[in-house]
Coordinates of C-alpha atoms in Angstrom, one line a residue:
M1305 CA 49.7 65.5 -20.5
W1306 CA 51.1 65.8 -23.5
Y1307 CA 48.5 66.2 -27.1
A1308 CA 50.0 65.4 -30.4
G1309 CA 46.1 67.7 -31.4
N1310 CA 48.5 70.8 -29.7
V1311 CA 51.0 70.8 -32.1
P1312 CA 51.0 71.9 -35.3
R1313 CA 51.8 69.5 -37.6
R1314 CA 54.1 70.9 -39.6
I1315 CA 56.5 70.7 -35.9
L1316 CA 54.9 66.9 -35.0
L1317 CA 56.3 66.0 -38.4
T1318 CA 59.4 67.0 -37.8
F1319 CA 59.6 66.2 -34.0
I1320 CA 58.4 62.5 -35.5
A1321 CA 61.2 62.2 -38.4
A1322 CA 63.4 63.1 -36.0
V1323 CA 62.8 59.9 -33.7
A1324 CA 62.9 58.0 -36.7
C1325 CA 66.1 59.3 -38.2
S1326 CA 67.7 58.6 -35.2
S1327 CA 66.8 55.8 -34.2
E1328 CA 68.2 54.2 -37.6
G1329 CA 71.8 55.1 -37.3
G1330 CA 72.9 56.3 -40.6
K1331 CA 70.2 53.4 -42.7
S1332 CA 69.0 55.3 -46.0
A1333 CA 65.5 56.3 -45.6
Q1334 CA 62.9 54.6 -47.3
P1335 CA 60.1 56.7 -49.1
A1336 CA 57.3 57.8 -48.7
P1337 CA 54.0 55.5 -48.5
S1338 CA 51.7 55.8 -51.0
S1339 CA 48.8 56.4 -48.8
V1340 CA 48.2 56.1 -44.6
V1341 CA 47.0 52.6 -44.3
Q1342 CA 50.2 50.9 -45.6
P1343 CA 52.1 51.9 -42.5
Y1344 CA 49.3 51.9 -40.3
V1345 CA 48.7 48.1 -40.8
T1346 CA 52.3 47.1 -40.4
I1347 CA 52.5 49.2 -37.0
Q1348 CA 49.0 47.4 -36.3
E1349 CA 50.7 44.1 -36.6
T1350 CA 53.5 45.1 -34.3
L1351 CA 51.6 46.2 -31.7
A1352 CA 50.0 42.6 -32.0
A1353 CA 53.2 41.1 -32.1
D1354 CA 54.3 42.8 -28.4
R1355 CA 56.7 44.8 -30.3
L1356 CA 58.1 48.3 -30.8
D1357 CA 60.7 48.3 -32.7
K1358 CA 60.6 50.9 -35.6
L1359 CA 56.9 52.7 -34.2
S1360 CA 59.1 56.5 -34.5
E1361 CA 59.9 55.8 -38.2
L1362 CA 56.3 54.1 -39.2
S1363 CA 54.8 56.9 -37.3
A1364 CA 56.5 59.3 -39.8
Q1365 CA 55.3 57.5 -42.4
V1366 CA 51.8 58.1 -41.3
V1367 CA 52.6 61.7 -40.7
V1368 CA 53.7 62.0 -44.3
A1369 CA 52.0 60.4 -46.2
A1370 CA 48.6 62.0 -44.6
E1371 CA 49.9 65.9 -45.1
P1372 CA 48.1 66.0 -48.1
L1373 CA 45.2 64.5 -46.8
Q1374 CA 44.8 67.0 -43.6
A1375 CA 41.7 68.3 -45.2
E1376 CA 40.1 64.4 -45.1
A1377 CA 37.6 63.7 -42.7
G1378 CA 39.6 61.2 -40.2
I1379 CA 43.0 62.4 -41.0
P1380 CA 43.7 65.4 -38.2
E1381 CA 43.1 62.2 -35.4
V1382 CA 45.1 59.7 -38.0
V1383 CA 47.9 62.7 -37.6
A1384 CA 47.1 62.8 -33.5
G1385 CA 47.4 59.7 -32.5
A1386 CA 50.8 59.1 -34.8
G1387 CA 52.4 61.2 -32.2
R1388 CA 51.5 58.8 -29.3
V1389 CA 52.5 55.8 -31.3
A1390 CA 55.9 56.8 -31.2
A1391 CA 56.1 56.4 -27.8
Q1392 CA 58.7 54.2 -25.7
D1393 CA 55.9 52.4 -23.8
I1394 CA 53.7 50.0 -25.3
D1395 CA 50.4 51.2 -23.0
T1396 CA 50.9 54.7 -24.8
A1397 CA 51.5 53.6 -28.2
R1398 CA 48.9 51.4 -28.5
A1399 CA 46.1 54.3 -27.2
G1400 CA 47.7 56.0 -30.1
F1401 CA 47.0 53.8 -32.2
E1402 CA 43.3 53.7 -31.8
K1403 CA 43.3 57.4 -32.1
M1404 CA 44.4 56.6 -35.9
S1405 CA 42.5 53.2 -36.1
M1406 CA 39.1 56.1 -35.3
G1407 CA 40.2 58.4 -38.1
L1408 CA 41.3 56.1 -40.2
I1409 CA 37.6 54.3 -40.1
S1410 CA 36.5 57.7 -41.0
Y1411 CA 38.5 58.5 -43.9
S1412 CA 38.0 55.4 -44.8
K1413 CA 34.2 55.0 -45.1
T1414 CA 34.4 58.3 -47.9
H1415 CA 37.8 56.9 -49.7
S1416 CA 36.4 52.9 -50.9
D1417 CA 39.1 52.7 -52.8
Q1418 CA 41.5 52.9 -50.0
R1419 CA 39.5 50.2 -48.4
A1420 CA 40.3 47.1 -50.7
G1421 CA 42.2 43.7 -48.7
Y1422 CA 41.0 45.3 -45.8
E1423 CA 38.9 45.2 -42.5
V1424 CA 37.7 46.6 -39.1
V1425 CA 37.7 44.9 -36.3
F1426 CA 36.2 45.7 -33.1
C1427 CA 37.9 44.4 -29.4
P1428 CA 35.3 45.0 -27.1
M1429 CA 37.6 44.0 -24.3
A1430 CA 40.2 46.4 -25.5
F1431 CA 40.7 49.3 -22.7
N1432 CA 39.1 47.3 -19.6
N1433 CA 36.3 46.3 -21.7
K1434 CA 35.3 50.0 -23.7
G1435 CA 36.3 48.0 -26.6
A1436 CA 38.0 49.4 -29.8
Y1437 CA 38.4 49.1 -33.4
W1438 CA 40.8 48.6 -35.8
V1439 CA 41.9 48.1 -39.4
Q1440 CA 43.9 45.4 -40.6
K1441 CA 44.9 43.0 -43.5
T1442 CA 41.7 40.8 -44.6
G1443 CA 42.1 37.1 -42.8
E1444 CA 42.7 35.6 -39.4
I1445 CA 42.6 38.9 -37.0
I1446 CA 45.4 40.1 -35.4
N1447 CA 44.5 41.7 -32.0
P1448 CA 46.9 44.8 -31.7
Y1449 CA 45.3 45.9 -28.4
H1450 CA 45.9 42.5 -26.7
G1451 CA 48.7 42.0 -28.6
M1452 CA 50.2 37.5 -28.0
M1453 CA 48.0 37.6 -25.1
M1454 CA 44.7 37.7 -26.4
L1455 CA 46.1 37.5 -30.2
H1456 CA 42.6 36.8 -31.8
C1457 CA 39.8 38.5 -29.9
G1458 CA 37.9 40.5 -32.0
D1459 CA 34.9 40.5 -33.9
K1460 CA 35.4 41.6 -37.7
V1461 CA 32.4 44.8 -39.1
A1462 CA 31.4 45.6 -41.9
W1463 CA 32.9 49.2 -43.4
D1464 CA 28.6 50.4 -42.6
K1465 CA 28.5 49.2 -39.4
A1466 CA 31.8 50.9 -38.2
P1467 CA 31.8 54.2 -36.8
G1468 CA 32.9 57.1 -38.4

């Protein structure tokens, strides 16, 4: 089984960037995000809508934003998960997103400035009742693991009660 943690970050970044660039058909590249949270939340919203479009590009944005943060808690998991989110099937993308989520929660717990406007949610039914967490914009629950089938399934969790 392929696992992004076994691949050096620069190779992973090059791969994800190449996939993202090739899928854009010559469109100009967007500027790098200022944090890993912005493209992560767009991935969350995309998966909640049961879509895969632009996941390669968004994953590349996460990796680029994470590059200067490699020594920070949770960032290696965010990068490893980003490699799987770029997959062409939704189950693999959601599994990668779970890994990204746990890393982002860990990172965000030590960087309170990154939490403004975001909250942690837990769905106990995700992954055959194993359960899974994610970060989303504050507001109505939008479940990336079950998508439209169970869009609002989940419970909000206080940052200090979230794992990580």
